[in-house]
């Protein structure tokens, strides 16, 4: 739910509740006020009667005020002095021919040492239930009106107020540390939004800066490593052709192997880094031909290990990619299928107009589509592979907007490159 | 054969010079594009080995200069820049070959031989002879005691590489790099070259030739007379 709709929603609930409670309070207080004013009037009348009793007779007073009954009490009721108020609802009044609210007020005044009982009664006609319903309807209409106002103005205000917030959100979504584009904020007069803007701008700048540093470091490191590595390899090669004994030869050979691994790794890292800001200049490449050529290179390696190679390639499939990068993708995938295989295993390569599938037999592993393309993620086979090939494959495929997935099925490892873009 | 090496890294240059001198090349070395231009104006070279990242200018400028002035030298670009664009630019710009650092020194030797032989009018240049073995690089034919031996493409390349680098220890990696080129860099195990080598040796011996290949345990092989 959007922030503005959420606020509108809460406002509506609050308005509804306040109107409901307000209406109840209104209803109860009207009733109370009516009762109180009636009682007050009757008390007033009693007081008047008390005054009049001094000069007039009971009969004449009763005749003048039909709602009043006056009685003289005997001695035994002397302790009755407090005023009694009796209220009864829904009492039939034959005079008015309707139900009314019956109120009786009894006073016990002493006038000239005579104890009187003055009873005043009255019926008040209250607003009937159906009329309350129309009052409720008025309230309901007010509610509807407020609802429309809240929804309309609320949305408008929210849109204006939160506009910088949404704009920031949108930019954060698109934010790519590799592009190094700064975040454009909209200035507001709202403290929190300004703070948020400031915070995000700072964070974005910082991560761009950190990323640049890291990238520069990796690039420099890889580039600077290349020359000394080449130098070391050259020196060992020269040394190998001098007079050495078997043991020295072997030591040098191990050193040479390790250096080779290092320079291969370094090379891949450089390539991986350069792909980070590789400008996609795709060319239409004959995928079928490139695949056939790569298979030709690996055919002997695959078959030498007693493995069976099954190939099914549809001719003249073109995709848009850089040819050299495509060769890297293919050789990595095919080599991978050959390397992580079992004895007398199978490698199956299928190319159709929509996908490339490379399937190979192999030992079960705990690798998944999510982690297999990570750098230096290795299977359980404990092979000496460098663990960067698939990361490179993924990167290249991503750069050119294709999709590669991995799955395992009955001890078959399957890579599918979706070229249908 | 005269070579001009344009490379700014002292140690790397020293390695190459030391190796190439052993192979009887006359090798001259400059560090900058400016100096290289001066040398090219004064002398003639068969091959220019050109690094791309030089202190004063890009090696590509020198490549352009050589092409514009119709200097008749073959050019091999040697560069640490394995960025793809450079490779394409270099080959488009008219270089004859491109080799990426780090590379095995025998590979460099083999590349030099290949570019100098290419388009050579002299048919003798296309014939590689080692005792009873003779190889025709044009028709890709191999003869042992004048008897034709049918070799696969890889076996053929392997033998050429061996004879070009005779009496030299060739590591398995160097051999693999030569045979599989760029595909080698993601191979962590290059033992599979053994199979090709075994077939090659068998074919030569079956044709009555001598097995000149010596195994250097743990390292690689050497083509040498006993």
Coordinates of C-alpha atoms in Angstrom, one line a residue:
Chain A
X1 CA 0.0 0.0 0.0
X2 CA 1.3 3.4 -0.8
X3 CA 2.1 5.9 1.9
X4 CA -0.4 8.4 0.8
X5 CA -3.2 5.8 0.5
X6 CA -2.3 4.5 3.9
X7 CA -2.6 8.0 5.4
X8 CA -5.9 8.5 3.7
X9 CA -7.1 5.2 4.9
X10 CA -6.2 6.0 8.5
X11 CA -7.8 9.5 8.2
X12 CA -11.0 7.9 7.0
X13 CA -11.1 5.5 9.9
X14 CA -10.4 8.3 12.3
X15 CA -13.2 10.5 10.8
X16 CA -15.6 7.6 10.9
X17 CA -14.9 6.9 14.5
X18 CA -15.1 10.5 15.6
X19 CA -18.3 11.0 13.7
X20 CA -19.8 7.9 15.3
X21 CA -18.7 8.8 18.8
X22 CA -19.7 12.4 18.2
X23 CA -23.1 11.4 17.1
X24 CA -23.6 9.2 20.2
X25 CA -22.5 12.0 22.5
X26 CA -24.8 14.4 20.7
X27 CA -27.7 11.9 21.0
X28 CA -27.2 11.3 24.7
X29 CA -26.6 14.9 25.6
X30 CA -29.8 16.1 23.8
X31 CA -31.8 13.5 25.7
X32 CA -30.2 14.6 29.0
X33 CA -30.6 18.3 28.3
X34 CA -34.3 17.8 27.5
X35 CA -34.9 15.8 30.8
X36 CA -32.9 18.2 32.9
X37 CA -34.7 21.2 31.6
X38 CA -38.1 19.6 32.2
X39 CA -37.1 18.6 35.7
X40 CA -35.8 22.1 36.3
X41 CA -39.1 23.6 35.2
X42 CA -41.1 21.4 37.5
X43 CA -38.8 22.2 40.4
X44 CA -39.3 25.8 39.6
X45 CA -43.1 25.3 39.6
X46 CA -42.9 23.5 43.0
X47 CA -41.0 26.5 44.5
X48 CA -43.6 28.8 43.1
X49 CA -46.4 26.6 44.7
X50 CA -44.6 26.7 48.0
X51 CA -44.6 30.5 47.8
X52 CA -48.3 30.5 46.9
X53 CA -49.3 28.1 49.6
X54 CA -48.7 30.8 52.1
X55 CA -51.6 32.8 50.7
X56 CA -53.8 30.5 48.6
X57 CA -55.7 27.4 49.3
X58 CA -54.7 23.9 48.0
X59 CA -57.8 23.6 45.8
X60 CA -57.4 26.9 44.0
X61 CA -53.8 26.1 43.3
X62 CA -54.6 22.6 42.0
X63 CA -57.2 24.1 39.8
X64 CA -54.8 26.7 38.4
X65 CA -52.1 24.1 37.9
X66 CA -53.5 20.8 36.7
X67 CA -50.2 19.1 36.7
X68 CA -49.7 19.7 40.4
X69 CA -51.1 17.6 43.3
X70 CA -50.9 19.0 46.8
X71 CA -51.3 16.8 50.0
X72 CA -50.9 17.5 53.7
X73 CA -48.8 14.9 55.4
X74 CA -49.4 13.6 58.9
X75 CA -46.8 13.8 61.6
X76 CA -45.4 10.3 61.0
X77 CA -44.0 11.5 57.6
X78 CA -42.0 14.3 59.2
X79 CA -38.7 12.8 58.2
X80 CA -39.6 13.0 54.5
X81 CA -37.9 16.1 53.3
X82 CA -35.7 15.1 50.3
X83 CA -36.9 15.8 46.8
X84 CA -37.8 12.7 44.8
X85 CA -37.5 12.6 41.0
X86 CA -39.2 9.7 39.1
X87 CA -38.6 9.2 35.4
X88 CA -40.3 6.5 33.3
X89 CA -40.0 5.9 29.6
X90 CA -42.7 4.9 27.2
X91 CA -45.7 5.7 29.3
X92 CA -49.1 6.0 27.5
X93 CA -50.6 9.4 27.7
X94 CA -54.3 9.3 26.9
X95 CA -54.5 13.1 26.7
X96 CA -51.8 13.3 24.0
X97 CA -52.7 9.8 22.6
X98 CA -49.0 8.9 22.4
X99 CA -46.3 7.4 24.4
X100 CA -44.2 9.9 26.2
X101 CA -41.5 10.3 28.7
X102 CA -43.0 10.6 32.1
X103 CA -41.4 12.7 34.8
X104 CA -42.7 13.1 38.4
X105 CA -41.1 15.4 40.9
X106 CA -42.1 15.2 44.6
X107 CA -41.2 17.9 47.1
X108 CA -41.9 17.8 50.8
X109 CA -41.9 21.5 52.0
X110 CA -42.9 22.8 55.4
X111 CA -45.1 25.9 55.0
X112 CA -46.2 27.5 58.2
X113 CA -45.3 24.3 60.0
X114 CA -47.5 22.3 57.8
X115 CA -45.9 19.4 56.0
X116 CA -46.9 19.3 52.4
X117 CA -46.3 16.9 49.6
X118 CA -46.2 18.6 46.3
X119 CA -46.2 16.3 43.3
X120 CA -45.6 17.7 39.8
X121 CA -45.9 15.4 36.8
X122 CA -45.3 15.9 33.2
X123 CA -45.0 14.1 29.9
X124 CA -42.4 15.2 27.5
X125 CA -42.5 14.2 23.9
X126 CA -39.1 13.3 22.6
X127 CA -37.6 13.0 19.1
X128 CA -38.8 9.6 18.0
X129 CA -36.5 6.9 16.7
X130 CA -37.3 7.4 13.0
X131 CA -36.4 11.1 13.4
X132 CA -33.1 10.1 14.9
X133 CA -32.5 8.1 11.8
X134 CA -32.8 11.2 9.6
X135 CA -30.3 12.9 11.9
X136 CA -28.0 9.9 11.5
X137 CA -28.4 10.3 7.7
X138 CA -27.3 13.9 7.9
X139 CA -24.2 12.7 9.8
X140 CA -23.6 10.0 7.2
X141 CA -23.8 12.6 4.4
X142 CA -21.3 14.8 6.3
X143 CA -19.1 11.7 6.5
X144 CA -19.4 11.0 2.8
X145 CA -18.5 14.6 2.1
X146 CA -15.5 14.5 4.3
X147 CA -14.5 11.2 2.7
X148 CA -14.4 12.8 -0.7
X149 CA -12.5 15.8 0.6
X150 CA -10.0 13.6 2.4
X151 CA -9.4 11.3 -0.6
X152 CA -9.2 14.2 -3.1
X153 CA -7.2 16.7 -1.1
X154 CA -5.2 14.1 0.8
X155 CA -4.0 12.5 -2.4
X156 CA -3.2 16.0 -3.8
X157 CA -1.3 17.1 -0.7
X158 CA 0.5 13.7 -0.4
X159 CA 1.5 13.9 -4.0
X160 CA 3.0 17.4 -3.5
X161 CA 4.5 16.6 -0.1
X162 CA 6.0 13.3 -1.0
X163 CA 7.0 14.1 -4.5
X164 CA 10.7 14.6 -3.5
X165 CA 10.5 11.3 -1.6
X166 CA 9.1 9.4 -4.5
X167 CA 11.6 11.0 -6.8
X168 CA 14.4 9.9 -4.5
X169 CA 12.9 6.4 -4.3
X170 CA 12.8 6.2 -8.1
X171 CA 16.4 7.3 -8.4
X172 CA 17.6 4.9 -5.7
X173 CA 15.9 2.1 -7.7
X174 CA 17.9 3.0 -10.8
X175 CA 21.1 3.8 -8.9
X176 CA 24.0 1.9 -10.3
X177 CA 27.3 2.3 -8.5
X178 CA 29.1 1.3 -11.7
X179 CA 27.7 4.2 -13.7
X180 CA 28.8 6.7 -11.1
X181 CA 25.8 9.0 -11.7
X182 CA 25.0 11.2 -8.8
X183 CA 21.6 11.4 -7.3
X184 CA 19.5 14.5 -8.3
X185 CA 17.4 15.6 -5.3
X186 CA 14.4 18.0 -5.2
X187 CA 14.8 20.6 -2.5
X188 CA 12.0 20.7 0.0
X189 CA 11.2 22.7 3.1
X190 CA 10.5 19.5 5.1
X191 CA 13.2 18.7 7.6
X192 CA 12.9 15.0 7.4
X193 CA 12.8 14.9 3.6
X194 CA 15.8 17.2 3.4
X195 CA 17.7 15.0 5.8
X196 CA 16.7 11.9 3.8
X197 CA 17.9 13.6 0.6
X198 CA 21.1 14.6 2.2
X199 CA 21.7 11.2 3.6
X200 CA 21.1 9.4 0.4
X201 CA 23.2 11.8 -1.6
X202 CA 26.1 11.3 0.8
X203 CA 25.7 7.5 0.8
X204 CA 25.5 7.3 -3.0
X205 CA 28.6 9.5 -3.4
X206 CA 30.4 7.5 -0.8
X207 CA 29.6 4.1 -2.5
X208 CA 30.5 5.5 -5.9
X209 CA 33.8 6.7 -4.5
X210 CA 34.5 3.4 -2.7
X211 CA 33.6 1.4 -5.8
X212 CA 35.9 3.5 -7.9
X213 CA 38.8 3.0 -5.4
X214 CA 38.2 -0.7 -5.3
X215 CA 38.0 -0.9 -9.1
X216 CA 41.1 1.1 -9.6
X217 CA 42.9 -1.0 -7.1
X218 CA 41.9 -4.3 -8.7
X219 CA 42.7 -2.9 -12.2
X220 CA 46.0 -1.5 -11.1
X221 CA 46.9 -4.6 -9.2
X222 CA 46.1 -6.9 -12.1
X223 CA 48.0 -4.7 -14.6
X224 CA 51.0 -4.2 -12.4
X225 CA 51.1 -8.0 -11.8
X226 CA 51.2 -8.9 -15.4
X227 CA 54.7 -7.6 -16.1
X228 CA 56.5 -9.1 -13.1
X229 CA 54.7 -12.4 -13.8
X230 CA 55.8 -12.3 -17.4
X231 CA 59.3 -11.5 -16.2
X232 CA 59.4 -14.4 -13.8
X233 CA 58.1 -16.8 -16.3
X234 CA 60.7 -15.7 -18.8
X235 CA 63.5 -16.1 -16.2
X236 CA 62.4 -19.6 -15.4
X237 CA 62.2 -20.6 -19.0
X238 CA 65.8 -19.3 -19.6
X239 CA 66.9 -21.1 -16.5
X240 CA 65.4 -24.4 -17.7
X241 CA 67.7 -24.5 -20.6
X242 CA 70.8 -24.3 -18.5
X243 CA 72.6 -27.3 -16.9
X244 CA 70.4 -28.3 -14.0
X245 CA 69.9 -31.5 -12.1
X246 CA 66.6 -33.4 -11.9
X247 CA 65.7 -32.0 -8.5
X248 CA 66.3 -28.4 -9.5
X249 CA 64.3 -28.9 -12.7
X250 CA 61.4 -30.2 -10.8
X251 CA 61.4 -27.3 -8.4
X252 CA 61.5 -24.9 -11.2
X253 CA 58.7 -26.8 -12.9
X254 CA 56.5 -26.5 -9.9
X255 CA 57.2 -22.8 -9.7
X256 CA 56.5 -22.4 -13.4
X257 CA 53.1 -24.2 -13.0
X258 CA 52.1 -22.0 -10.1
X259 CA 53.1 -18.9 -12.1
X260 CA 51.0 -20.1 -14.9
X261 CA 48.0 -20.5 -12.6
X262 CA 48.6 -17.0 -11.2
X263 CA 48.9 -15.4 -14.6
X264 CA 45.8 -17.2 -15.9
X265 CA 43.9 -16.1 -12.8
X266 CA 45.2 -12.6 -13.2
X267 CA 44.2 -12.5 -16.8
X268 CA 40.7 -13.6 -16.0
X269 CA 40.4 -11.0 -13.3
X270 CA 41.6 -8.2 -15.7
X271 CA 39.0 -9.4 -18.2
X272 CA 36.3 -9.5 -15.6
X273 CA 37.2 -6.0 -14.5
X274 CA 37.3 -4.6 -18.0
X275 CA 33.8 -6.1 -18.6
X276 CA 32.5 -3.9 -15.7
X277 CA 32.7 -0.9 -18.0
X278 CA 32.7 -2.7 -21.3
X279 CA 30.9 -0.8 -23.9
X280 CA 28.6 -3.1 -25.7
X281 CA 29.4 -2.9 -29.4
X282 CA 27.7 -6.0 -30.5
X283 CA 28.2 -7.6 -33.9
X284 CA 26.1 -10.2 -35.5
X285 CA 28.0 -13.4 -34.9
X286 CA 27.4 -16.8 -36.4
X287 CA 26.9 -18.7 -33.2
X288 CA 26.7 -22.0 -34.9
X289 CA 30.2 -21.5 -36.5
X290 CA 31.7 -20.2 -33.3
X291 CA 30.3 -23.2 -31.4
X292 CA 31.6 -25.7 -34.0
X293 CA 35.0 -24.1 -33.9
X294 CA 35.2 -24.2 -30.1
X295 CA 34.0 -27.8 -30.1
X296 CA 36.7 -28.7 -32.6
X297 CA 39.3 -27.4 -30.2
X298 CA 38.0 -29.4 -27.3
X299 CA 36.9 -32.5 -29.1
X300 CA 40.1 -34.3 -28.6
X301 CA 40.4 -33.3 -25.0
X302 CA 36.9 -34.5 -24.2
X303 CA 37.3 -37.8 -26.2
X304 CA 40.7 -38.5 -24.8
X305 CA 39.3 -38.9 -21.3
X306 CA 37.0 -41.7 -22.6
X307 CA 34.0 -39.4 -22.7
X308 CA 31.4 -39.4 -25.4
X309 CA 30.5 -36.1 -27.1
X310 CA 27.1 -35.7 -28.6
X311 CA 26.6 -32.5 -30.7
X312 CA 23.5 -31.2 -32.3
X313 CA 23.8 -27.8 -33.8
X314 CA 21.3 -25.9 -35.9
X315 CA 23.1 -24.0 -38.7
X316 CA 23.2 -20.3 -39.1
X317 CA 22.1 -19.1 -35.8
X318 CA 23.2 -15.5 -35.4
X319 CA 23.3 -13.6 -32.1
X320 CA 24.6 -10.2 -31.3
X321 CA 27.7 -10.4 -29.1
X322 CA 31.5 -9.7 -29.4
X323 CA 33.0 -12.8 -31.1
X324 CA 36.0 -13.0 -28.8
X325 CA 33.8 -12.9 -25.7
X326 CA 31.5 -15.5 -27.2
X327 CA 34.5 -17.8 -27.6
X328 CA 35.4 -17.2 -24.0
X329 CA 31.9 -18.1 -22.9
X330 CA 31.8 -21.3 -25.1
X331 CA 35.3 -22.5 -24.2
X332 CA 34.6 -22.0 -20.5
X333 CA 31.3 -23.9 -20.6
X334 CA 32.6 -26.7 -22.8
X335 CA 35.8 -27.1 -20.8
X336 CA 33.7 -27.0 -17.6
X337 CA 31.5 -29.8 -18.9
X338 CA 34.6 -31.9 -19.8
X339 CA 36.5 -31.2 -16.6
X340 CA 33.8 -31.9 -14.0
X341 CA 32.8 -35.1 -15.6
X342 CA 33.1 -38.7 -14.7
X343 CA 34.9 -41.6 -16.3
X344 CA 33.2 -42.7 -19.5
X345 CA 30.8 -39.8 -19.1
X346 CA 28.9 -37.9 -21.6
X347 CA 29.0 -34.3 -22.9
X348 CA 25.9 -33.2 -24.8
X349 CA 25.8 -29.9 -26.7
X350 CA 22.6 -28.7 -28.3
X351 CA 22.0 -25.4 -30.2
X352 CA 18.6 -24.4 -31.4
X353 CA 17.4 -21.0 -32.5
X354 CA 16.3 -20.2 -29.0
X355 CA 18.9 -21.7 -26.6
X356 CA 22.2 -23.4 -26.2
X357 CA 22.2 -26.4 -23.8
X358 CA 25.4 -28.0 -22.5
X359 CA 24.7 -31.1 -20.5
X360 CA 27.2 -33.4 -18.8
X361 CA 27.4 -36.3 -16.5
X362 CA 29.1 -35.7 -13.2
X363 CA 29.2 -36.3 -9.5
X364 CA 26.4 -34.8 -7.5
X365 CA 27.2 -31.4 -6.0
X366 CA 25.7 -28.8 -3.8
X367 CA 25.9 -26.1 -6.3
X368 CA 22.8 -24.2 -7.3
X369 CA 21.8 -21.8 -10.0
X370 CA 22.2 -19.0 -7.4
X371 CA 25.8 -19.7 -6.3
X372 CA 27.5 -21.6 -9.2
X373 CA 28.3 -18.4 -11.0
X374 CA 30.0 -16.8 -8.0
X375 CA 33.7 -16.1 -8.1
X376 CA 35.8 -18.8 -6.6
X377 CA 32.8 -21.0 -5.8
X378 CA 34.0 -24.5 -6.3
X379 CA 32.3 -27.8 -6.4
X380 CA 33.1 -30.6 -4.0
X381 CA 35.2 -32.4 -6.5
X382 CA 38.3 -30.7 -5.2
X383 CA 39.6 -30.0 -8.7
X384 CA 42.3 -27.6 -9.3
X385 CA 40.1 -25.3 -11.4
X386 CA 40.4 -21.6 -10.8
X387 CA 36.8 -21.0 -10.0
X388 CA 36.5 -17.8 -12.1
X389 CA 35.5 -19.2 -15.5
X390 CA 31.8 -19.3 -14.7
X391 CA 31.8 -15.9 -13.1
X392 CA 33.3 -14.7 -16.4
X393 CA 30.7 -16.5 -18.4
X394 CA 27.9 -15.0 -16.3
X395 CA 29.4 -11.5 -16.6
X396 CA 29.7 -11.6 -20.4
X397 CA 26.2 -13.1 -20.8
X398 CA 24.8 -10.4 -18.5
X399 CA 26.6 -7.5 -20.3
X400 CA 25.0 -8.6 -23.6
X401 CA 21.6 -9.0 -22.0
X402 CA 21.3 -12.8 -22.3
X403 CA 20.4 -15.2 -19.6
X404 CA 22.2 -18.3 -18.4
X405 CA 20.8 -20.8 -15.9
X406 CA 22.1 -23.9 -14.3
X407 CA 20.3 -26.9 -13.0
X408 CA 21.1 -30.4 -12.0
X409 CA 18.9 -33.4 -12.9
X410 CA 19.7 -37.1 -12.2
X411 CA 23.4 -36.4 -11.9
X412 CA 23.3 -34.4 -15.1
X413 CA 24.6 -30.9 -14.9
X414 CA 22.8 -28.7 -17.3
X415 CA 23.7 -25.1 -18.4
X416 CA 21.1 -23.4 -20.6
X417 CA 22.0 -20.1 -22.4
X418 CA 18.8 -18.4 -23.5
X419 CA 19.6 -16.5 -26.7
X420 CA 16.0 -15.6 -27.5
X421 CA 16.1 -11.9 -26.7
Chain B
X1 CA 67.8 -12.2 -38.9
X2 CA 67.5 -8.8 -37.4
X3 CA 64.9 -7.9 -34.8
X4 CA 63.9 -4.6 -33.3
X5 CA 62.4 -4.9 -29.8
X6 CA 60.4 -1.9 -28.6
X7 CA 59.7 -2.6 -25.0
X8 CA 60.0 -0.3 -21.9
X9 CA 60.3 -2.9 -19.2
X10 CA 64.0 -3.6 -18.7
X11 CA 63.8 -7.1 -17.3
X12 CA 61.3 -8.4 -19.7
X13 CA 63.4 -7.0 -22.6
X14 CA 66.5 -8.7 -21.1
X15 CA 64.7 -12.1 -21.0
X16 CA 63.6 -11.8 -24.6
X17 CA 67.0 -10.6 -25.8
X18 CA 68.8 -13.4 -23.9
X19 CA 66.5 -16.0 -25.4
X20 CA 66.4 -14.6 -28.9
X21 CA 70.2 -14.3 -29.0
X22 CA 70.5 -18.0 -28.1
X23 CA 68.4 -18.6 -31.2
X24 CA 70.9 -16.6 -33.3
X25 CA 68.8 -13.5 -33.9
X26 CA 70.4 -10.1 -34.0
X27 CA 68.3 -8.2 -31.5
X28 CA 68.3 -4.5 -31.0
X29 CA 66.3 -2.9 -28.2
X30 CA 64.7 0.6 -27.8
X31 CA 62.4 1.8 -25.1
X32 CA 60.4 4.5 -26.8
X33 CA 58.4 5.2 -29.9
X34 CA 60.7 8.1 -30.8
X35 CA 63.8 6.0 -30.6
X36 CA 62.2 3.2 -32.5
X37 CA 61.3 5.6 -35.4
X38 CA 65.0 6.8 -35.5
X39 CA 66.2 3.2 -35.6
X40 CA 63.7 2.3 -38.4
X41 CA 64.9 5.2 -40.5
X42 CA 68.5 4.1 -40.3
X43 CA 68.3 0.4 -40.4
X44 CA 66.2 -2.4 -41.8
X45 CA 64.7 -5.0 -39.6
X46 CA 63.0 -8.3 -40.5
X47 CA 60.7 -8.2 -37.5
X48 CA 59.6 -5.5 -35.1
X49 CA 58.4 -6.7 -31.7
X50 CA 56.2 -3.9 -30.4
X51 CA 54.9 -3.3 -27.0
X52 CA 51.7 -1.2 -26.9
X53 CA 52.2 0.7 -23.6
X54 CA 55.3 2.8 -24.0
X55 CA 56.5 5.8 -22.0
X56 CA 56.2 8.4 -24.7
X57 CA 53.4 7.2 -26.9
X58 CA 51.1 4.3 -27.8
X59 CA 52.7 1.4 -29.8
X60 CA 49.8 1.8 -32.2
X61 CA 51.3 5.1 -33.3
X62 CA 54.5 3.3 -34.3
X63 CA 52.4 0.7 -36.1
X64 CA 50.8 3.5 -38.1
X65 CA 54.1 5.0 -38.8
X66 CA 55.5 1.8 -40.1
X67 CA 52.6 1.2 -42.4
X68 CA 52.6 4.8 -43.7
X69 CA 56.3 4.8 -44.5
X70 CA 56.1 1.4 -46.2
X71 CA 58.7 -0.1 -44.0
X72 CA 59.0 -3.6 -45.0
X73 CA 59.2 -5.2 -41.5
X74 CA 56.9 -7.8 -40.1
X75 CA 55.3 -6.6 -36.9
X76 CA 54.4 -8.7 -33.8
X77 CA 52.6 -6.8 -31.1
X78 CA 53.6 -7.9 -27.6
X79 CA 51.3 -6.4 -25.0
X80 CA 50.1 -6.7 -21.5
X81 CA 46.9 -5.1 -22.7
X82 CA 44.8 -8.1 -23.2
X83 CA 41.8 -5.8 -23.5
X84 CA 39.9 -7.1 -26.5
X85 CA 39.9 -3.7 -28.3
X86 CA 43.6 -3.6 -28.5
X87 CA 43.9 -7.0 -30.1
X88 CA 41.4 -6.0 -32.8
X89 CA 43.0 -2.5 -33.3
X90 CA 46.5 -4.1 -33.6
X91 CA 45.5 -6.6 -36.1
X92 CA 43.4 -4.1 -38.0
X93 CA 46.2 -1.7 -38.0
X94 CA 48.3 -4.1 -40.0
X95 CA 50.3 -6.0 -37.4
X96 CA 51.2 -9.5 -38.5
X97 CA 50.6 -11.2 -35.2
X98 CA 49.6 -10.4 -31.6
X99 CA 50.9 -12.1 -28.5
X100 CA 49.8 -11.4 -25.0
X101 CA 52.0 -11.2 -22.0
X102 CA 52.9 -13.4 -20.2
X103 CA 53.8 -15.8 -23.0
X104 CA 56.4 -18.7 -23.1
X105 CA 59.5 -17.5 -24.9
X106 CA 59.5 -20.5 -27.3
X107 CA 56.1 -19.3 -28.4
X108 CA 57.6 -15.9 -29.4
X109 CA 60.3 -17.7 -31.4
X110 CA 57.7 -19.8 -33.1
X111 CA 55.6 -16.7 -34.0
X112 CA 58.7 -14.9 -35.4
X113 CA 59.4 -17.9 -37.6
X114 CA 55.8 -18.0 -38.8
X115 CA 55.5 -14.4 -39.7
X116 CA 58.9 -14.3 -41.5
X117 CA 58.0 -17.4 -43.5
X118 CA 54.6 -16.1 -44.5
X119 CA 54.4 -14.9 -48.1
X120 CA 58.0 -15.8 -48.6
X121 CA 58.9 -16.2 -52.2
X122 CA 61.8 -18.5 -51.4
X123 CA 60.4 -22.1 -51.4
X124 CA 63.3 -23.1 -49.3
X125 CA 62.0 -21.0 -46.5
X126 CA 58.9 -23.2 -46.4
X127 CA 60.9 -26.3 -45.9
X128 CA 61.8 -27.4 -42.4
X129 CA 64.4 -30.2 -42.2
X130 CA 65.7 -32.1 -39.2
X131 CA 67.8 -35.0 -40.2
X132 CA 65.6 -37.6 -41.9
X133 CA 62.4 -35.5 -41.2
X134 CA 61.4 -32.8 -43.7
X135 CA 58.3 -30.7 -43.4
X136 CA 56.7 -28.6 -46.1
X137 CA 55.0 -25.7 -44.4
X138 CA 53.0 -24.8 -47.5
X139 CA 51.4 -28.1 -48.3
X140 CA 51.4 -29.2 -44.7
X141 CA 53.2 -32.4 -45.6
X142 CA 55.6 -34.3 -43.5
X143 CA 58.1 -36.8 -44.9
X144 CA 60.3 -39.2 -43.0
X145 CA 63.0 -40.7 -45.2
X146 CA 61.1 -39.3 -48.2
X147 CA 58.1 -41.3 -47.1
X148 CA 54.9 -39.4 -46.5
X149 CA 53.5 -39.6 -43.0
X150 CA 49.9 -38.5 -42.5
X151 CA 49.6 -36.3 -39.5
X152 CA 46.7 -34.6 -37.9
X153 CA 46.7 -30.8 -37.8
X154 CA 47.7 -30.8 -34.2
X155 CA 50.4 -33.3 -34.6
X156 CA 51.8 -31.3 -37.5
X157 CA 51.8 -28.1 -35.5
X158 CA 53.4 -29.9 -32.6
X159 CA 56.2 -31.2 -34.7
X160 CA 56.8 -27.8 -36.3
X161 CA 56.9 -26.3 -32.8
X162 CA 59.4 -28.9 -31.6
X163 CA 61.8 -28.5 -34.6
X164 CA 61.6 -24.7 -34.4
X165 CA 62.6 -24.9 -30.8
X166 CA 64.9 -27.9 -30.9
X167 CA 67.3 -28.5 -28.0
X168 CA 65.1 -26.5 -25.8
X169 CA 62.9 -27.7 -22.9
X170 CA 59.3 -27.0 -23.8
X171 CA 56.9 -26.9 -20.9
X172 CA 53.5 -28.7 -21.3
X173 CA 51.9 -25.3 -20.9
X174 CA 53.9 -23.7 -23.7
X175 CA 53.0 -26.6 -26.0
X176 CA 49.4 -26.4 -25.0
X177 CA 49.3 -22.7 -25.6
X178 CA 50.8 -23.2 -29.0
X179 CA 48.4 -25.9 -30.0
X180 CA 45.2 -24.5 -28.5
X181 CA 46.0 -20.8 -28.5
X182 CA 43.6 -18.7 -26.5
X183 CA 41.6 -21.7 -25.5
X184 CA 44.3 -22.9 -23.2
X185 CA 43.9 -20.2 -20.7
X186 CA 41.0 -21.9 -19.0
X187 CA 42.6 -25.3 -19.0
X188 CA 44.0 -26.1 -15.7
X189 CA 45.4 -29.4 -16.7
X190 CA 47.4 -29.7 -19.9
X191 CA 48.3 -33.4 -19.6
X192 CA 46.2 -34.1 -22.6
X193 CA 49.0 -33.0 -24.9
X194 CA 50.6 -36.3 -24.0
X195 CA 48.1 -38.1 -26.2
X196 CA 49.0 -36.1 -29.3
X197 CA 52.6 -36.4 -28.6
X198 CA 52.3 -40.2 -28.2
X199 CA 50.6 -40.5 -31.6
X200 CA 53.2 -38.3 -33.2
X201 CA 56.1 -40.2 -31.9
X202 CA 54.5 -43.5 -32.9
X203 CA 53.9 -42.3 -36.5
X204 CA 57.5 -41.2 -36.8
X205 CA 58.9 -44.4 -35.4
X206 CA 56.6 -46.5 -37.6
X207 CA 57.8 -44.6 -40.7
X208 CA 61.4 -45.6 -39.7
X209 CA 62.3 -42.3 -38.1
X210 CA 64.1 -41.7 -34.8
X211 CA 62.2 -40.6 -31.8
X212 CA 63.9 -37.3 -30.9
X213 CA 61.5 -36.4 -28.1
X214 CA 62.9 -36.6 -24.6
X215 CA 60.6 -36.4 -21.6
X216 CA 61.7 -34.0 -18.9
X217 CA 59.9 -35.4 -15.9
X218 CA 57.3 -33.1 -14.4
X219 CA 58.0 -30.3 -16.7
X220 CA 57.7 -31.1 -20.4
X221 CA 59.6 -32.3 -23.4
X222 CA 62.6 -31.6 -25.5
X223 CA 63.4 -32.3 -29.1
X224 CA 67.0 -33.2 -29.4
X225 CA 69.5 -35.5 -31.0
X226 CA 70.5 -38.1 -28.6

